[in-house]
Amino acid sequence: MFATSPLFVLLSIAAASALSVIPRSTSDGGSCDSLRNACNANTTDLAFFYNNTACVLLTTCTAPTETPAFVLHEMGAPATQPRMTESFFYTMSGGKDYMSEVDYINAYYGQIAITPNGTYPSSVDDVTPDWLNIAAWTGFCDTLNIPYSNFADWFEYSDVAGVCPAVSSCDASIANTTTPCVPQPITDNGSCAEVESQCQLFVTGGLFQNEICVLASMCYAESTTDVLLRKIYNYNGQPAPTTQSEARLSESVFYNMTNGAQTMSLQNAIDAYYNALTGTWTSLGGPFGAETPEKTTTDGPYPTSTDYVSNFWGIISAWTGFCDTMEIPYDNLADYLSYASSSGYHPTC
Ligand SMILES: *[C@@H]1O[C@H](CO)[C@@H](O)[C@H](O)[C@H]1NC(C)=O
Ligand SMILES: *[C@@H]1O[C@H](CO)[C@@H](O)[C@H](O)[C@H]1NC(C)=O
Ligand SMILES: *[C@@H]1O[C@H](CO)[C@@H](O)[C@H](O)[C@H]1NC(C)=O
Ligand SMILES: *[C@@H]1O[C@H](CO)[C@@H](O)[C@H](O)[C@H]1NC(C)=O
Ligand SMILES: *[C@@H]1O[C@H](CO)[C@@H](O)[C@H](O)[C@H]1NC(C)=O
Ligand SMILES: *[C@@H]1O[C@H](CO)[C@@H](O)[C@H](O)[C@H]1NC(C)=O
């Protein structure tokens, strides 16, 4: 579906690269992990990752916990890969121009059978979610038959940050338990993920009590702050609180951002957002909630345009009813932060 999209591949692997092994969301008895015995530099030309069955299946079985880019990074493969070829696709589809769920399952079991120390899944139910994830992204939930070009697109484009499929899985109960994809305009350039990752250091003190976390809440305007909380807490292995349980916006954070003015302007939001990306915070270690933050001299990534801030500020201005001036008083901004997530109201100016 994204065959004509521009190739702005924004890799959000920085936060995940601290992990030393590829985690798997479902328990599959180690079957997915065992594919690494057949997809590694000793056995495979990693420069042709997507014409190797073991590497292709390692990528599909690790999703959606990890992205294709993360798997390349983890296996030490070049980040830029040639597109999967049609002739390779036919080896998995049995010569058909589409691959069915059964073809995928057969390819998976066939590859485990020839993988050194390959571990079979405990049940076929461990394998089908892989396919339902890709069928959802490519838009083939109706038949679960995925044509060549759409399957190849998934490897090439499913990493593009902020581009979200209609549903995350063709199985509604799986989709329900997956943290939703966060839509972002392309001008985001990974800036919101950086603000979110800094917020992680402060969030247990209250989402709306820290300026960086307030900015993360704002750049989630296309999504919700409930999703933001799930992303941060679940990433750290913790159950997430809901927005409703968060204390109301700190007045001192508000007035710091407005330099004492009674309303917050678009310019205030732009200044605060760029400021949060200048000399970013990192962690000196410690458990979630008790990490030691350290200010660095690292900057960015900044949005590619201040239009990015105008977009989220436009959503917040519309929600609060200030499209005319885009100047938002404390009470209205505090209401937005506390209630927009549960309101289901998502207007734009
Ligand atoms: C690759 O080969 C090296 C050297 O023999 C060995 O140390 C390493 O464990 C092998 N890696 C895998 C994944 O088999
Ligand atoms: C994979 O790519 C290599 C290099 O282009 C080629 O030699 C090989 O035949 C391809 N394998 C398949 C299964 O397409
Ligand atoms: C497979 O497992 C056996 C027994 O645990 C071990 O001796 C052998 O090195 C393993 N081979 C590979 C390729 O991992
Ligand atoms: C999804 O989750 C909501 C709320 O947690 C629940 O009401 C709904 O029944 C779930 N739907 C499915 C298909 O599991
Ligand atoms: C107040 O704003 C300044 C400049 O935007 C910022 O550097 C500082 O961290 C803020 N202080 C607090 C307590 O949020
Ligand atoms: C956009 O992100 C890339 C990659 O992180 C970065 O190199 C570039 O400087 C960013 N653009 C801006 C305007 O900061």
Tab-separated table of C-alpha atoms and ligand atoms in Angstrom:
chain	number	residue	atom	x	y	z
A	1	MET	CA	0.000	0.000	0.000
A	2	PHE	CA	2.926	2.407	0.453
A	3	ALA	CA	4.715	1.523	-2.778
A	4	THR	CA	4.697	5.170	-3.858
A	5	SER	CA	5.482	6.699	-0.457
A	6	PRO	CA	8.623	8.800	-0.191
A	7	LEU	CA	11.402	6.946	1.496
A	8	PHE	CA	11.557	8.921	4.695
A	9	VAL	CA	12.485	5.936	6.769
A	10	LEU	CA	12.672	7.227	10.297
A	11	LEU	CA	14.210	4.578	12.412
A	12	SER	CA	13.130	4.618	15.996
A	13	ILE	CA	15.625	2.030	17.120
A	14	ALA	CA	17.674	4.246	19.399
A	15	ALA	CA	15.582	3.590	22.488
A	16	ALA	CA	15.439	-0.122	21.821
A	17	SER	CA	19.096	-0.651	20.959
A	18	ALA	CA	20.019	-1.109	24.602
A	19	LEU	CA	18.374	-4.526	24.494
A	20	SER	CA	20.792	-7.341	23.831
A	21	VAL	CA	18.357	-9.949	22.571
A	22	ILE	CA	15.272	-9.739	20.436
A	23	PRO	CA	12.302	-10.095	22.770
A	24	ARG	CA	9.159	-11.855	21.620
A	25	SER	CA	5.734	-10.745	22.715
A	26	THR	CA	4.104	-14.148	22.593
A	27	SER	CA	5.465	-17.265	24.223
A	28	ASP	CA	6.396	-19.601	21.398
A	29	GLY	CA	8.814	-21.955	23.120
A	30	GLY	CA	11.789	-20.154	21.574
A	31	SER	CA	10.858	-21.035	18.014
A	32	CYS	CA	11.283	-17.490	16.693
A	33	ASP	CA	14.609	-17.039	18.455
A	34	SER	CA	15.913	-20.336	17.078
A	35	LEU	CA	15.699	-18.918	13.547
A	36	ARG	CA	18.785	-16.928	14.418
A	37	ASN	CA	20.747	-20.163	14.052
A	38	ALA	CA	19.967	-19.968	10.327
A	39	CYS	CA	19.954	-16.181	9.894
A	40	ASN	CA	23.372	-14.882	10.873
A	41	ALA	CA	26.599	-13.763	9.291
A	42	ASN	CA	28.100	-17.287	9.524
A	43	THR	CA	25.454	-18.850	7.340
A	44	THR	CA	23.906	-16.056	5.290
A	45	ASP	CA	24.833	-13.069	3.150
A	46	LEU	CA	23.175	-10.459	5.351
A	47	ALA	CA	23.327	-7.933	2.507
A	48	PHE	CA	20.428	-9.891	0.933
A	49	PHE	CA	18.370	-10.252	4.085
A	50	TYR	CA	15.000	-10.407	2.340
A	51	ASN	CA	15.838	-13.218	0.006
A	52	ASN	CA	16.701	-15.562	2.825
A	53	THR	CA	13.764	-17.497	4.259
A	54	ALA	CA	15.161	-17.703	7.791
A	55	CYS	CA	15.860	-13.954	7.917
A	56	VAL	CA	12.466	-13.092	6.454
A	57	LEU	CA	10.734	-15.291	9.030
A	58	LEU	CA	12.862	-13.931	11.867
A	59	THR	CA	11.664	-10.458	10.851
A	60	THR	CA	8.001	-11.448	10.665
A	61	CYS	CA	7.963	-13.465	13.901
A	62	THR	CA	9.661	-10.677	15.880
A	63	ALA	CA	7.064	-8.119	14.809
A	64	PRO	CA	5.256	-6.172	16.060
A	65	THR	CA	7.406	-6.125	19.216
A	66	GLU	CA	10.359	-5.084	17.106
A	67	THR	CA	10.486	-3.442	13.708
A	68	PRO	CA	12.231	-4.809	10.610
A	69	ALA	CA	14.905	-2.107	11.055
A	70	PHE	CA	15.575	-3.285	14.594
A	71	VAL	CA	16.066	-6.877	13.445
A	72	LEU	CA	18.594	-5.741	10.810
A	73	HIS	CA	20.400	-3.739	13.478
A	74	GLU	CA	20.359	-6.623	15.940
A	75	MET	CA	21.693	-9.149	13.409
A	76	GLY	CA	24.427	-6.793	12.235
A	77	ALA	CA	22.937	-6.628	8.732
A	78	PRO	CA	23.200	-3.502	6.533
A	79	ALA	CA	20.353	-1.098	7.323
A	80	THR	CA	19.658	-0.594	3.629
A	81	GLN	CA	18.500	-3.754	1.938
A	82	PRO	CA	17.387	-4.545	-1.589
A	83	ARG	CA	13.637	-5.009	-1.874
A	84	MET	CA	12.459	-8.605	-1.630
A	85	THR	CA	12.453	-10.065	-5.133
A	86	GLU	CA	9.427	-11.604	-6.758
A	87	SER	CA	11.358	-14.806	-7.438
A	88	PHE	CA	12.187	-15.153	-3.746
A	89	PHE	CA	8.528	-14.518	-2.830
A	90	TYR	CA	7.504	-17.430	-5.091
A	91	THR	CA	9.729	-19.785	-3.081
A	92	MET	CA	7.523	-19.039	-0.055
A	93	SER	CA	4.168	-18.813	-1.850
A	94	GLY	CA	4.626	-21.997	-3.870
A	95	GLY	CA	4.754	-20.044	-7.131
A	96	LYS	CA	1.527	-18.080	-6.589
A	97	ASP	CA	1.431	-14.281	-6.894
A	98	TYR	CA	-0.011	-14.109	-3.383
A	99	MET	CA	0.900	-15.892	-0.156
A	100	SER	CA	-1.827	-17.431	1.983
A	101	GLU	CA	-1.799	-17.976	5.723
A	102	VAL	CA	-1.259	-21.706	5.099
A	103	ASP	CA	1.704	-20.964	2.789
A	104	TYR	CA	3.224	-18.855	5.564
A	105	ILE	CA	2.739	-21.537	8.209
A	106	ASN	CA	4.233	-24.166	5.883
A	107	ALA	CA	7.231	-21.953	5.162
A	108	TYR	CA	7.710	-21.420	8.888
A	109	TYR	CA	7.631	-25.106	9.829
A	110	GLY	CA	9.751	-25.941	6.759
A	111	GLN	CA	12.421	-23.477	7.821
A	112	ILE	CA	12.451	-24.695	11.448
A	113	ALA	CA	12.960	-28.235	10.112
A	114	ILE	CA	16.216	-27.240	8.387
A	115	THR	CA	17.466	-24.774	11.019
A	116	PRO	CA	20.309	-26.055	13.221
A	117	ASN	CA	18.697	-26.678	16.609
A	118	GLY	CA	15.476	-25.234	15.225
A	119	THR	CA	12.717	-25.270	17.838
A	120	TYR	CA	9.190	-25.970	16.642
A	121	PRO	CA	6.422	-23.674	17.899
A	122	SER	CA	4.326	-25.244	20.633
A	123	SER	CA	1.274	-24.750	18.424
A	124	VAL	CA	0.292	-23.201	15.116
A	125	ASP	CA	-1.370	-20.480	17.217
A	126	ASP	CA	2.136	-19.157	17.895
A	127	VAL	CA	2.654	-18.537	14.180
A	128	THR	CA	-0.685	-17.183	12.942
A	129	PRO	CA	-0.434	-13.836	14.828
A	130	ASP	CA	2.623	-13.000	12.674
A	131	TRP	CA	0.495	-13.333	9.577
A	132	LEU	CA	-2.510	-11.466	11.025
A	133	ASN	CA	-0.227	-8.539	11.848
A	134	ILE	CA	1.103	-8.255	8.287
A	135	ALA	CA	-2.305	-8.874	6.725
A	136	ALA	CA	-3.669	-5.985	8.825
A	137	TRP	CA	-0.865	-3.616	7.786
A	138	THR	CA	-1.268	-4.496	4.107
A	139	GLY	CA	-5.082	-4.357	4.264
A	140	PHE	CA	-5.878	-8.004	3.478
A	141	CYS	CA	-7.843	-9.041	6.562
A	142	ASP	CA	-10.697	-10.233	4.337
A	143	THR	CA	-8.823	-13.039	2.544
A	144	LEU	CA	-5.521	-13.192	4.468
A	145	ASN	CA	-3.926	-13.642	1.014
A	146	ILE	CA	-1.129	-11.099	0.611
A	147	PRO	CA	0.188	-10.270	-2.883
A	148	TYR	CA	3.914	-10.039	-3.565
A	149	SER	CA	4.209	-6.244	-3.771
A	150	ASN	CA	2.297	-5.671	-0.538
A	151	PHE	CA	4.342	-8.243	1.339
A	152	ALA	CA	7.565	-6.640	0.046
A	153	ASP	CA	6.213	-3.204	1.076
A	154	TRP	CA	5.803	-4.384	4.658
A	155	PHE	CA	9.544	-5.045	4.982
A	156	GLU	CA	10.375	-1.793	3.245
A	157	TYR	CA	7.897	0.646	4.786
A	158	SER	CA	6.311	-0.645	7.980
A	159	ASP	CA	9.064	1.173	9.916
A	160	VAL	CA	7.997	4.611	8.728
A	161	ALA	CA	7.160	6.309	12.006
A	162	GLY	CA	3.696	7.720	12.358
A	163	VAL	CA	2.168	5.918	9.383
A	164	CYS	CA	-0.461	3.732	10.978
A	165	PRO	CA	-2.466	0.824	9.596
A	166	ALA	CA	-6.251	0.868	10.078
A	167	VAL	CA	-5.954	-1.999	12.568
A	168	SER	CA	-2.866	-3.556	14.134
A	169	SER	CA	-4.038	-7.145	13.698
A	170	CYS	CA	-6.826	-8.896	11.792
A	171	ASP	CA	-7.672	-10.560	15.116
A	172	ALA	CA	-9.655	-8.007	17.153
A	173	SER	CA	-8.632	-9.461	20.497
A	174	ILE	CA	-4.935	-9.225	19.555
A	175	ALA	CA	-5.439	-5.708	18.181
A	176	ASN	CA	-7.072	-4.822	21.478
A	177	THR	CA	-4.022	-5.730	23.526
A	178	THR	CA	-1.506	-4.043	21.216
A	179	THR	CA	-0.489	-0.509	22.129
A	180	PRO	CA	-1.930	1.567	19.274
A	181	CYS	CA	0.305	3.006	16.579
A	182	VAL	CA	0.773	6.762	17.037
A	183	PRO	CA	0.020	8.776	13.886
A	184	GLN	CA	2.487	11.601	13.272
A	185	PRO	CA	2.871	14.087	10.428
A	186	ILE	CA	6.070	13.474	8.430
A	187	THR	CA	7.454	16.796	9.726
A	188	ASP	CA	7.764	15.140	13.160
A	189	ASN	CA	11.136	13.685	12.082
A	190	GLY	CA	11.342	11.552	15.225
A	191	SER	CA	11.224	14.600	17.511
A	192	CYS	CA	8.174	13.456	19.474
A	193	ALA	CA	9.781	10.063	20.167
A	194	GLU	CA	12.798	11.919	21.571
A	195	VAL	CA	10.629	14.096	23.827
A	196	GLU	CA	8.740	10.951	24.898
A	197	SER	CA	11.981	9.167	25.725
A	198	GLN	CA	13.123	12.088	27.904
A	199	CYS	CA	9.702	12.188	29.595
A	200	GLN	CA	10.299	8.594	30.656
A	201	LEU	CA	12.855	9.917	33.177
A	202	PHE	CA	10.306	12.191	34.873
A	203	VAL	CA	6.881	10.693	34.262
A	204	THR	CA	6.448	8.917	37.590
A	205	GLY	CA	6.406	12.370	39.189
A	206	GLY	CA	3.218	13.105	37.236
A	207	LEU	CA	2.657	13.441	33.490
A	208	PHE	CA	1.475	17.042	33.813
A	209	GLN	CA	3.950	18.093	36.515
A	210	ASN	CA	7.008	18.194	34.269
A	211	GLU	CA	7.515	20.445	31.248
A	212	ILE	CA	9.007	17.748	29.012
A	213	CYS	CA	6.146	15.373	29.786
A	214	VAL	CA	3.626	18.139	29.073
A	215	LEU	CA	5.329	18.633	25.696
A	216	ALA	CA	5.213	14.873	25.065
A	217	SER	CA	1.485	15.002	25.861
A	218	MET	CA	1.077	17.814	23.336
A	219	CYS	CA	2.966	16.079	20.527
A	220	TYR	CA	0.692	13.067	21.087
A	221	ALA	CA	-2.259	15.222	19.998
A	222	GLU	CA	-2.918	12.974	16.978
A	223	SER	CA	-3.117	10.069	19.452
A	224	THR	CA	-3.967	10.275	23.161
A	225	THR	CA	-2.115	10.631	26.447
A	226	ASP	CA	-3.509	7.234	27.528
A	227	VAL	CA	-1.492	5.750	24.649
A	228	LEU	CA	1.551	7.795	25.709
A	229	LEU	CA	1.295	6.401	29.249
A	230	ARG	CA	0.930	2.852	27.908
A	231	LYS	CA	3.974	3.291	25.673
A	232	ILE	CA	6.189	4.553	28.458
A	233	TYR	CA	5.026	2.347	31.327
A	234	ASN	CA	4.591	-0.859	29.320
A	235	TYR	CA	8.002	-0.375	27.705
A	236	ASN	CA	9.359	-0.405	31.242
A	237	GLY	CA	7.359	-3.491	32.131
A	238	GLN	CA	4.877	-1.605	34.317
A	239	PRO	CA	1.094	-1.345	34.172
A	240	ALA	CA	0.158	2.097	32.881
A	241	PRO	CA	-1.946	4.595	34.798
A	242	THR	CA	-4.689	6.375	32.863
A	243	THR	CA	-4.715	10.080	32.116
A	244	GLN	CA	-7.645	10.486	34.504
A	245	SER	CA	-5.470	9.413	37.420
A	246	GLU	CA	-2.851	12.075	36.629
A	247	ALA	CA	-2.823	15.286	38.677
A	248	ARG	CA	-3.980	18.449	36.901
A	249	LEU	CA	-1.425	20.539	34.966
A	250	SER	CA	1.100	22.191	37.254
A	251	GLU	CA	0.633	25.957	37.300
A	252	SER	CA	4.354	26.527	37.614
A	253	VAL	CA	5.028	24.459	34.489
A	254	PHE	CA	2.354	26.448	32.626
A	255	TYR	CA	3.643	29.871	33.654
A	256	ASN	CA	7.238	28.851	33.035
A	257	MET	CA	6.261	27.962	29.470
A	258	THR	CA	4.418	31.271	28.970
A	259	ASN	CA	7.149	33.344	30.677
A	260	GLY	CA	4.501	34.478	33.141
A	261	ALA	CA	1.821	35.421	30.593
A	262	GLN	CA	-1.820	34.464	31.290
A	263	THR	CA	-2.147	32.517	28.024
A	264	MET	CA	0.082	30.131	26.112
A	265	SER	CA	0.695	31.094	22.494
A	266	LEU	CA	1.802	29.064	19.479
A	267	GLN	CA	5.181	30.806	19.790
A	268	ASN	CA	5.452	29.685	23.443
A	269	ALA	CA	4.760	26.101	22.352
A	270	ILE	CA	7.353	26.286	19.552
A	271	ASP	CA	9.985	27.736	21.891
A	272	ALA	CA	9.347	25.170	24.623
A	273	TYR	CA	9.331	22.251	22.166
A	274	TYR	CA	12.615	23.230	20.501
A	275	ASN	CA	14.100	23.978	23.919
A	276	ALA	CA	13.235	20.441	25.061
A	277	LEU	CA	15.176	19.087	22.070
A	278	THR	CA	18.243	21.217	22.793
A	279	GLY	CA	20.634	19.642	25.270
A	280	THR	CA	18.503	16.563	25.763
A	281	TRP	CA	18.266	14.513	28.962
A	282	THR	CA	19.639	11.016	29.212
A	283	SER	CA	19.688	8.445	32.002
A	284	LEU	CA	22.731	7.625	34.094
A	285	GLY	CA	20.970	4.415	35.114
A	286	GLY	CA	18.663	3.237	37.852
A	287	PRO	CA	15.278	1.532	37.789
A	288	PHE	CA	12.238	3.107	36.124
A	289	GLY	CA	10.947	5.853	38.397
A	290	ALA	CA	14.344	6.298	40.064
A	291	GLU	CA	16.647	6.940	37.130
A	292	THR	CA	19.304	9.592	37.439
A	293	PRO	CA	18.728	12.146	34.674
A	294	GLU	CA	21.684	13.885	33.093
A	295	LYS	CA	21.564	16.878	30.762
A	296	THR	CA	23.660	16.262	27.630
A	297	THR	CA	24.995	18.498	24.866
A	298	THR	CA	23.101	16.405	22.281
A	299	ASP	CA	20.396	18.157	20.263
A	300	GLY	CA	17.427	16.940	18.207
A	301	PRO	CA	16.131	15.440	16.131
A	302	TYR	CA	14.173	18.632	15.576
A	303	PRO	CA	11.011	18.646	13.454
A	304	THR	CA	11.766	19.402	9.823
A	305	SER	CA	9.469	22.431	10.119
A	306	THR	CA	7.711	24.409	12.865
A	307	ASP	CA	4.537	23.364	10.998
A	308	TYR	CA	4.834	20.260	13.136
A	309	VAL	CA	4.205	22.287	16.306
A	310	SER	CA	1.502	24.343	14.548
A	311	ASN	CA	-0.289	21.095	13.734
A	312	PHE	CA	-0.495	19.794	17.301
A	313	TRP	CA	-1.113	23.257	18.708
A	314	GLY	CA	-3.940	23.579	16.166
A	315	ILE	CA	-5.572	20.414	17.513
A	316	ILE	CA	-5.240	21.676	21.099
A	317	SER	CA	-6.538	25.149	20.127
A	318	ALA	CA	-9.549	23.597	18.391
A	319	TRP	CA	-10.336	21.325	21.354
A	320	THR	CA	-10.232	24.285	23.733
A	321	GLY	CA	-12.131	26.613	21.358
A	322	PHE	CA	-9.321	29.099	20.676
A	323	CYS	CA	-8.750	28.623	16.934
A	324	ASP	CA	-9.029	32.381	16.377
A	325	THR	CA	-6.055	33.418	18.538
A	326	MET	CA	-4.370	30.098	19.383
A	327	GLU	CA	-3.764	31.720	22.816
A	328	ILE	CA	-4.854	29.252	25.492
A	329	PRO	CA	-5.458	30.148	29.170
A	330	TYR	CA	-4.284	27.870	31.980
A	331	ASP	CA	-7.676	26.359	32.833
A	332	ASN	CA	-8.445	25.421	29.246
A	333	LEU	CA	-5.060	23.844	28.626
A	334	ALA	CA	-5.302	21.949	31.909
A	335	ASP	CA	-8.757	20.674	30.863
A	336	TYR	CA	-7.418	19.593	27.492
A	337	LEU	CA	-4.612	17.596	29.079
A	338	SER	CA	-6.858	15.955	31.660
A	339	TYR	CA	-9.877	15.211	29.487
A	340	ALA	CA	-8.977	15.090	25.763
A	341	SER	CA	-7.871	11.459	25.989
A	342	SER	CA	-11.224	10.219	27.246
A	343	SER	CA	-13.351	12.731	25.304
A	344	GLY	CA	-12.948	11.056	21.914
A	345	TYR	CA	-13.255	14.617	20.516
A	346	HIS	CA	-10.523	15.275	17.939
A	347	PRO	CA	-11.147	18.576	16.121
A	348	THR	CA	-8.714	20.704	14.093
A	349	CYS	CA	-8.669	24.446	13.455
B	1	LIG	C1	29.657	-17.624	14.139
B	1	LIG	O1	30.989	-18.141	14.104
B	1	LIG	C2	31.784	-17.710	15.200
B	1	LIG	C3	33.187	-18.227	14.974
B	1	LIG	O2	33.176	-19.597	14.710
B	1	LIG	C4	31.153	-18.228	16.493
B	1	LIG	O3	31.912	-17.779	17.604
B	1	LIG	C5	29.744	-17.697	16.615
B	1	LIG	O4	29.118	-18.235	17.746
B	1	LIG	C6	28.922	-18.058	15.394
B	1	LIG	N1	27.626	-17.401	15.482
B	1	LIG	C7	26.479	-18.074	15.323
B	1	LIG	C8	25.228	-17.252	15.501
B	1	LIG	O5	26.434	-19.241	15.046
B	2	LIG	C1	19.232	-14.283	-3.374
B	2	LIG	O1	20.084	-13.299	-3.917
B	2	LIG	C2	21.315	-13.802	-4.394
B	2	LIG	C3	22.135	-12.625	-4.833
B	2	LIG	O2	21.393	-11.830	-5.747
B	2	LIG	C4	21.051	-14.800	-5.503
B	2	LIG	O3	22.266	-15.351	-5.901
B	2	LIG	C5	20.132	-15.898	-5.011
B	2	LIG	O4	19.784	-16.752	-6.062
B	2	LIG	C6	18.887	-15.312	-4.420
B	2	LIG	N1	18.101	-16.387	-3.826
B	2	LIG	C7	16.791	-16.493	-4.016
B	2	LIG	C8	16.151	-17.637	-3.315
B	2	LIG	O5	16.150	-15.730	-4.697
B	3	LIG	C1	22.759	-27.540	19.022
B	3	LIG	O1	22.569	-28.042	20.344
B	3	LIG	C2	23.584	-28.922	20.750
B	3	LIG	C3	23.175	-29.494	22.113
B	3	LIG	O2	22.686	-28.486	22.943
B	3	LIG	C4	24.908	-28.175	20.815
B	3	LIG	O3	25.939	-29.053	21.223
B	3	LIG	C5	25.218	-27.612	19.435
B	3	LIG	O4	26.383	-26.816	19.489
B	3	LIG	C6	24.060	-26.765	18.942
B	3	LIG	N1	24.324	-26.379	17.571
B	3	LIG	C7	24.073	-25.151	17.114
B	3	LIG	C8	24.392	-24.902	15.667
B	3	LIG	O5	23.593	-24.254	17.810
B	4	LIG	C1	-11.441	-4.531	23.624
B	4	LIG	O1	-11.238	-3.839	24.841
B	4	LIG	C2	-12.387	-3.159	25.346
B	4	LIG	C3	-11.999	-2.380	26.581
B	4	LIG	O2	-10.926	-2.955	27.252
B	4	LIG	C4	-13.494	-4.183	25.611
B	4	LIG	O3	-14.633	-3.521	26.059
B	4	LIG	C5	-13.783	-4.918	24.325
B	4	LIG	O4	-14.739	-5.920	24.574
B	4	LIG	C6	-12.542	-5.556	23.747
B	4	LIG	N1	-12.853	-6.141	22.462
B	4	LIG	C7	-12.364	-7.307	22.073
B	4	LIG	C8	-12.766	-7.754	20.704
B	4	LIG	O5	-11.626	-8.005	22.754
B	5	LIG	C1	11.361	26.693	32.503
B	5	LIG	O1	11.638	27.076	31.170
B	5	LIG	C2	12.998	27.042	30.827
B	5	LIG	C3	13.138	27.661	29.443
B	5	LIG	O2	12.121	27.220	28.577
B	5	LIG	C4	13.478	25.605	30.873
B	5	LIG	O3	14.834	25.507	30.525
B	5	LIG	C5	13.279	25.080	32.286
B	5	LIG	O4	13.612	23.712	32.335
B	5	LIG	C6	11.843	25.269	32.745
B	5	LIG	N1	11.736	24.975	34.154
B	5	LIG	C7	10.912	24.056	34.637
B	5	LIG	C8	10.905	23.908	36.122
B	5	LIG	O5	10.196	23.378	33.933
B	6	LIG	C1	15.733	14.877	11.241
B	6	LIG	O1	16.187	13.645	11.760
B	6	LIG	C2	17.444	13.232	11.271
B	6	LIG	C3	17.701	11.850	11.828
B	6	LIG	O2	17.585	11.833	13.209
B	6	LIG	C4	18.513	14.239	11.672
B	6	LIG	O3	19.768	13.833	11.159
B	6	LIG	C5	18.135	15.597	11.137
B	6	LIG	O4	19.062	16.557	11.594
B	6	LIG	C6	16.734	15.956	11.620
B	6	LIG	N1	16.318	17.216	11.063
B	6	LIG	C7	16.365	18.310	11.784
B	6	LIG	C8	15.843	19.550	11.120
B	6	LIG	O5	16.800	18.328	12.924
